[in-house]
CSV table of C-alpha atoms in Angstrom, one decimal:
chain,number,residue,atom,x,y,z
A,1,UNK,CA,147.7,87.3,62.3
A,2,UNK,CA,150.9,85.4,63.6
A,3,UNK,CA,151.8,86.9,67.4
A,4,UNK,CA,154.5,86.3,69.8
A,5,UNK,CA,154.7,85.5,72.9
A,6,UNK,CA,153.9,89.7,74.2
A,7,UNK,CA,151.2,90.4,71.8
A,8,UNK,CA,148.0,91.1,72.8
A,9,UNK,CA,145.7,88.4,70.8
A,10,UNK,CA,143.1,90.9,72.7
A,11,UNK,CA,142.6,94.8,73.8
A,12,UNK,CA,139.6,96.4,74.5
A,13,UNK,CA,139.8,100.3,75.6
A,14,UNK,CA,136.8,102.3,77.1
A,15,UNK,CA,134.4,99.8,75.8
A,16,UNK,CA,130.6,101.0,76.3
A,17,UNK,CA,127.9,98.7,75.7
A,18,UNK,CA,124.1,101.5,75.6
A,19,UNK,CA,121.1,99.0,74.6
A,20,UNK,CA,118.0,100.6,75.5
A,21,UNK,CA,118.6,103.4,77.4
A,22,UNK,CA,121.1,101.0,80.1
A,23,UNK,CA,125.0,100.7,79.6
A,24,UNK,CA,125.5,97.0,79.8
A,25,UNK,CA,129.2,97.5,79.9
A,26,UNK,CA,131.0,101.2,81.1
A,27,UNK,CA,134.4,101.9,80.4
A,28,UNK,CA,136.2,98.6,80.3
A,29,UNK,CA,139.9,98.1,80.2
A,30,UNK,CA,141.5,95.2,79.2
A,31,UNK,CA,143.6,92.9,77.5
A,32,UNK,CA,145.2,89.5,77.1
A,33,UNK,CA,148.5,88.5,75.8
A,34,UNK,CA,149.6,85.6,73.7
A,35,UNK,CA,149.3,82.5,75.5
A,36,UNK,CA,147.9,83.9,78.5
A,37,UNK,CA,144.1,82.1,80.4
A,38,UNK,CA,141.6,84.2,81.4
A,39,UNK,CA,138.3,83.7,83.4
A,40,UNK,CA,135.4,86.8,82.9
A,41,UNK,CA,133.7,86.5,85.9
A,42,UNK,CA,130.6,87.4,87.5
A,43,UNK,CA,126.5,87.0,88.2
A,44,UNK,CA,123.8,87.3,85.8
A,45,UNK,CA,123.1,90.5,84.3
A,46,UNK,CA,126.6,91.8,84.6
A,47,UNK,CA,127.7,91.8,80.6
A,48,UNK,CA,130.0,89.0,80.3
A,49,UNK,CA,127.8,88.3,76.9
A,50,UNK,CA,127.8,91.6,76.1
A,51,UNK,CA,131.6,92.0,76.8
A,52,UNK,CA,131.9,89.0,74.2
A,53,UNK,CA,129.6,89.7,71.9
A,54,UNK,CA,131.1,92.7,71.5
A,55,UNK,CA,134.5,91.4,70.8
A,56,UNK,CA,133.5,89.2,67.9
A,57,UNK,CA,131.2,91.7,66.3
A,58,UNK,CA,128.0,89.9,67.1
A,59,UNK,CA,127.2,93.1,68.9
A,60,UNK,CA,127.9,96.8,67.5
A,61,UNK,CA,129.9,99.1,70.6
A,62,UNK,CA,128.7,102.2,71.6
A,63,UNK,CA,132.1,103.7,72.1
A,64,UNK,CA,135.9,102.9,72.7
A,65,UNK,CA,138.2,101.4,70.7
A,66,UNK,CA,138.5,96.6,70.4
A,67,UNK,CA,141.2,95.2,68.5
A,68,UNK,CA,141.7,91.7,67.9
A,69,UNK,CA,145.2,90.1,67.0
A,70,UNK,CA,146.7,93.5,65.0
A,71,UNK,CA,142.6,94.1,63.7
A,72,UNK,CA,141.3,97.3,64.7
A,73,UNK,CA,137.0,97.2,65.3
A,74,UNK,CA,135.8,99.9,62.3
A,75,UNK,CA,139.1,99.5,59.8
A,76,UNK,CA,139.5,95.2,58.9
A,77,UNK,CA,136.5,93.1,58.2
A,78,UNK,CA,135.7,91.4,61.3
A,79,UNK,CA,134.6,88.5,59.3
A,80,UNK,CA,138.0,87.8,58.4
A,81,UNK,CA,139.1,88.8,62.2
A,82,UNK,CA,136.5,86.3,63.2
A,83,UNK,CA,138.3,83.2,61.4
A,84,UNK,CA,141.8,83.8,64.2
A,85,UNK,CA,138.6,83.6,66.9
A,86,UNK,CA,137.5,80.4,68.0
A,87,UNK,CA,134.5,80.8,69.5
A,88,UNK,CA,131.5,79.1,71.7
A,89,UNK,CA,128.6,81.0,72.5
A,90,UNK,CA,124.7,80.8,72.7
A,91,UNK,CA,124.6,83.8,70.5
A,92,UNK,CA,125.3,81.2,67.6
A,93,UNK,CA,122.5,79.5,68.3
A,94,UNK,CA,119.7,82.3,67.1
A,95,UNK,CA,121.7,82.3,63.8
A,96,UNK,CA,121.4,78.7,62.9
A,97,UNK,CA,119.1,77.6,60.7
A,98,UNK,CA,116.6,74.7,62.4
A,99,UNK,CA,117.4,72.4,59.1
A,100,UNK,CA,121.2,73.4,59.6
A,101,UNK,CA,123.0,70.0,58.5
A,102,UNK,CA,125.2,68.8,61.9
A,103,UNK,CA,128.2,68.3,60.0
A,104,UNK,CA,127.9,71.7,58.1
A,105,UNK,CA,127.9,73.3,61.3
A,106,UNK,CA,131.1,72.2,62.4
A,107,UNK,CA,132.6,72.6,59.0
A,108,UNK,CA,131.9,76.1,58.7
A,109,UNK,CA,133.7,77.2,62.0
A,110,UNK,CA,136.8,77.0,60.3
A,111,UNK,CA,135.8,80.3,58.1
A,112,UNK,CA,134.0,81.3,60.5
A,113,UNK,CA,130.3,81.4,58.7
A,114,UNK,CA,126.6,80.7,59.6
A,115,UNK,CA,124.5,77.9,57.6
A,116,UNK,CA,127.1,76.4,55.2
A,117,UNK,CA,126.0,76.8,50.9
A,118,UNK,CA,127.5,74.7,48.9
A,119,UNK,CA,129.7,71.4,48.8
A,120,UNK,CA,131.5,70.3,52.0
A,121,UNK,CA,135.5,70.7,51.2
A,122,UNK,CA,136.4,66.7,52.3
A,123,UNK,CA,138.9,67.4,54.4
A,124,UNK,CA,137.2,69.0,57.0
A,125,UNK,CA,134.9,67.1,56.7
A,126,UNK,CA,136.7,64.2,57.8
A,127,UNK,CA,138.6,67.1,60.4
A,128,UNK,CA,134.6,67.0,61.8
A,129,UNK,CA,133.6,63.8,62.0
A,130,UNK,CA,136.6,63.1,64.4
A,131,UNK,CA,136.1,65.9,66.7
A,132,UNK,CA,132.0,65.0,66.7
A,133,UNK,CA,133.5,61.7,67.6
A,134,UNK,CA,135.8,63.6,70.7
A,135,UNK,CA,132.8,65.2,72.0
A,136,UNK,CA,131.4,61.8,72.2
A,137,UNK,CA,128.5,63.3,69.3
A,138,UNK,CA,129.7,61.4,66.6
A,139,UNK,CA,125.8,59.7,66.6
A,140,UNK,CA,124.8,63.3,65.9
A,141,UNK,CA,126.4,63.1,62.6
A,142,UNK,CA,123.6,62.7,60.8
A,143,UNK,CA,121.1,65.3,62.1
A,144,UNK,CA,120.4,68.4,61.9
A,145,UNK,CA,120.4,71.4,64.4
A,146,UNK,CA,116.6,72.1,65.5
A,147,UNK,CA,116.0,68.5,66.2
A,148,UNK,CA,118.7,68.7,69.1
A,149,UNK,CA,119.2,69.2,73.0
A,150,UNK,CA,120.3,72.4,75.0
A,151,UNK,CA,123.5,70.2,75.8
A,152,UNK,CA,123.8,68.7,72.3
A,153,UNK,CA,123.8,71.6,70.8
A,154,UNK,CA,126.5,72.4,73.2
A,155,UNK,CA,128.8,70.3,72.3
A,156,UNK,CA,128.3,71.1,68.3
A,157,UNK,CA,129.3,74.8,69.1
A,158,UNK,CA,132.1,73.5,70.5
A,159,UNK,CA,133.0,71.8,68.0
A,160,UNK,CA,132.7,74.3,65.6
A,161,UNK,CA,134.7,76.8,67.8
A,162,UNK,CA,138.0,73.6,67.3
A,163,UNK,CA,137.7,74.1,63.4
A,164,UNK,CA,138.1,77.4,63.6
A,165,UNK,CA,142.6,77.8,62.8
A,166,UNK,CA,142.2,80.6,66.1
A,167,UNK,CA,145.4,82.3,67.9
A,168,UNK,CA,142.4,82.5,71.1
A,169,UNK,CA,140.2,80.5,72.5
A,170,UNK,CA,136.8,82.0,73.5
A,171,UNK,CA,134.2,79.9,75.6
A,172,UNK,CA,130.8,82.6,77.0
A,173,UNK,CA,129.0,79.5,79.4
A,174,UNK,CA,131.0,76.3,77.3
A,175,UNK,CA,129.1,73.9,80.0
A,176,UNK,CA,125.6,75.0,80.2
A,177,UNK,CA,123.9,72.4,79.2
A,178,UNK,CA,126.1,69.3,80.1
A,179,UNK,CA,125.3,67.2,82.6
A,180,UNK,CA,127.8,66.6,85.8
A,181,UNK,CA,130.3,63.5,83.4
A,182,UNK,CA,130.2,65.2,80.3
A,183,UNK,CA,130.9,69.0,82.5
A,184,UNK,CA,134.1,66.6,82.9
A,185,UNK,CA,134.9,65.1,80.2
A,186,UNK,CA,135.2,68.4,78.3
A,187,UNK,CA,136.7,70.3,81.3
A,188,UNK,CA,139.2,67.6,81.3
A,189,UNK,CA,140.0,68.1,77.1
A,190,UNK,CA,140.8,72.1,78.0
A,191,UNK,CA,142.8,71.5,80.2
A,192,UNK,CA,144.9,69.3,77.8
A,193,UNK,CA,144.7,72.0,75.5
A,194,UNK,CA,146.1,75.2,77.2
A,195,UNK,CA,149.0,72.2,78.6
A,196,UNK,CA,149.9,71.5,74.5
A,197,UNK,CA,153.0,73.8,72.7
A,198,UNK,CA,151.8,75.8,71.3
A,199,UNK,CA,148.4,76.6,72.4
A,200,UNK,CA,145.8,79.5,72.1
A,201,UNK,CA,144.7,81.6,74.4
A,202,UNK,CA,141.6,80.7,76.2
A,203,UNK,CA,138.9,82.9,77.2
A,204,UNK,CA,136.3,81.6,79.5
A,205,UNK,CA,133.2,83.0,80.7
A,206,UNK,CA,131.0,81.5,83.6
A,207,UNK,CA,128.8,82.2,86.7
A,208,UNK,CA,130.6,79.0,88.3
A,209,UNK,CA,134.1,78.5,89.7
A,210,UNK,CA,134.4,75.4,89.7
A,211,UNK,CA,135.0,74.8,86.2
A,212,UNK,CA,137.9,77.0,86.8
A,213,UNK,CA,141.1,74.9,85.5
A,214,UNK,CA,144.5,75.4,87.2
A,215,UNK,CA,145.7,76.1,83.6
A,216,UNK,CA,143.5,79.9,84.2
A,217,UNK,CA,145.8,82.2,85.8
A,218,UNK,CA,143.5,85.9,85.3
A,219,UNK,CA,140.3,86.6,86.3
A,220,UNK,CA,138.3,89.7,85.0
A,221,UNK,CA,135.6,89.6,87.7
A,222,UNK,CA,132.5,92.2,86.4
A,223,UNK,CA,130.0,93.6,88.2
A,224,UNK,CA,127.1,95.7,86.7
A,225,UNK,CA,128.8,96.6,83.6
A,226,UNK,CA,132.1,97.4,84.9
A,227,UNK,CA,135.9,96.1,86.5
A,228,UNK,CA,135.5,94.8,89.7
A,229,UNK,CA,138.6,93.5,89.6
A,230,UNK,CA,141.1,92.2,87.3
A,231,UNK,CA,144.3,90.2,87.9
A,232,UNK,CA,145.9,86.9,89.4
A,233,UNK,CA,143.5,83.9,89.9
A,234,UNK,CA,144.8,84.7,93.6
A,235,UNK,CA,144.3,88.3,93.6
A,236,UNK,CA,141.0,88.2,92.8
A,237,UNK,CA,139.6,84.8,93.6
A,238,UNK,CA,139.1,86.1,97.2
A,239,UNK,CA,135.6,86.3,100.4
A,240,UNK,CA,134.9,90.0,100.1
A,241,UNK,CA,135.6,90.1,95.9
A,242,UNK,CA,133.2,87.1,95.3
A,243,UNK,CA,130.9,88.4,97.8
A,244,UNK,CA,131.0,91.9,96.5
A,245,UNK,CA,130.1,90.5,92.7
A,246,UNK,CA,127.5,88.1,94.1
A,247,UNK,CA,126.0,90.2,96.5
A,248,UNK,CA,126.8,87.4,99.2
A,249,UNK,CA,128.9,86.4,102.4
A,250,UNK,CA,130.7,84.0,100.9
A,251,UNK,CA,134.1,81.2,102.0
A,252,UNK,CA,136.2,80.0,98.4
A,253,UNK,CA,138.1,77.3,99.2
A,254,UNK,CA,141.2,75.6,96.7
A,255,UNK,CA,141.2,71.8,96.5
A,256,UNK,CA,144.9,71.9,97.0
A,257,UNK,CA,145.4,68.6,95.0
A,258,UNK,CA,143.2,68.9,92.3
A,259,UNK,CA,143.8,72.6,92.4
A,260,UNK,CA,140.1,73.7,91.9
A,261,UNK,CA,137.8,76.5,93.3
A,262,UNK,CA,135.1,76.2,95.5
A,263,UNK,CA,132.1,79.1,96.2
A,264,UNK,CA,129.9,78.2,99.7
A,265,UNK,CA,127.0,81.0,99.8
A,266,UNK,CA,127.4,81.5,103.8
A,267,UNK,CA,124.9,84.8,104.0
A,268,UNK,CA,122.7,86.0,100.9
A,269,UNK,CA,122.9,90.1,101.1
A,270,UNK,CA,120.5,91.0,99.0
């Protein structure tokens, strides 16, 4: 699944996802090209996580088409497709068994499986230990998943995602549960990765504009399961678009030196 710079690493067309007679996603058209870095932004309940779950096969779309690389959902083994996607999402929390060793949880990211069975590959174990140290949680190497705090679990999921040999890295609320220092440490690491030659496409899902790094140039803004705005960062991160999305009168600012955005709520309208 090697891609050139003009290839789509992700593409959804007419994506619809209905649960309990409610349309969580309704007619989503969106594509990510190799080398592009996207933000999926929107309020709670707008469908951000459902979009990611449909892309990775953890939820079954009701209608539309989904393509990851050259593989189209319904015509490919999605277990194999997942090996090319680095994924950080709270969805995985419920799938990992409480007794799963932390090292197994990280190593299993290489093959996109859950709850590793059998002996660990020695080379992968060394790689996993290195990732845990870089993430500041090397001390957790002997722990089990069930005893970890929310912040510790998030760090383990980040390390697990980095074990995949991916063309695209999807991060669904990766800073949830991280304290401010840990958050900035992680965002700095992510920014460095984006600047490397041959870096994967990055997709970060967030509520918070302050987590949008300069390396992210594209934004998909969702509201009530539909695309409200989509395009270049400066085109979408505007007072009027974010105000409509969040139901408030807002003021968007950007630090010209750091290149980071901020959002100030002037008036709540709903």
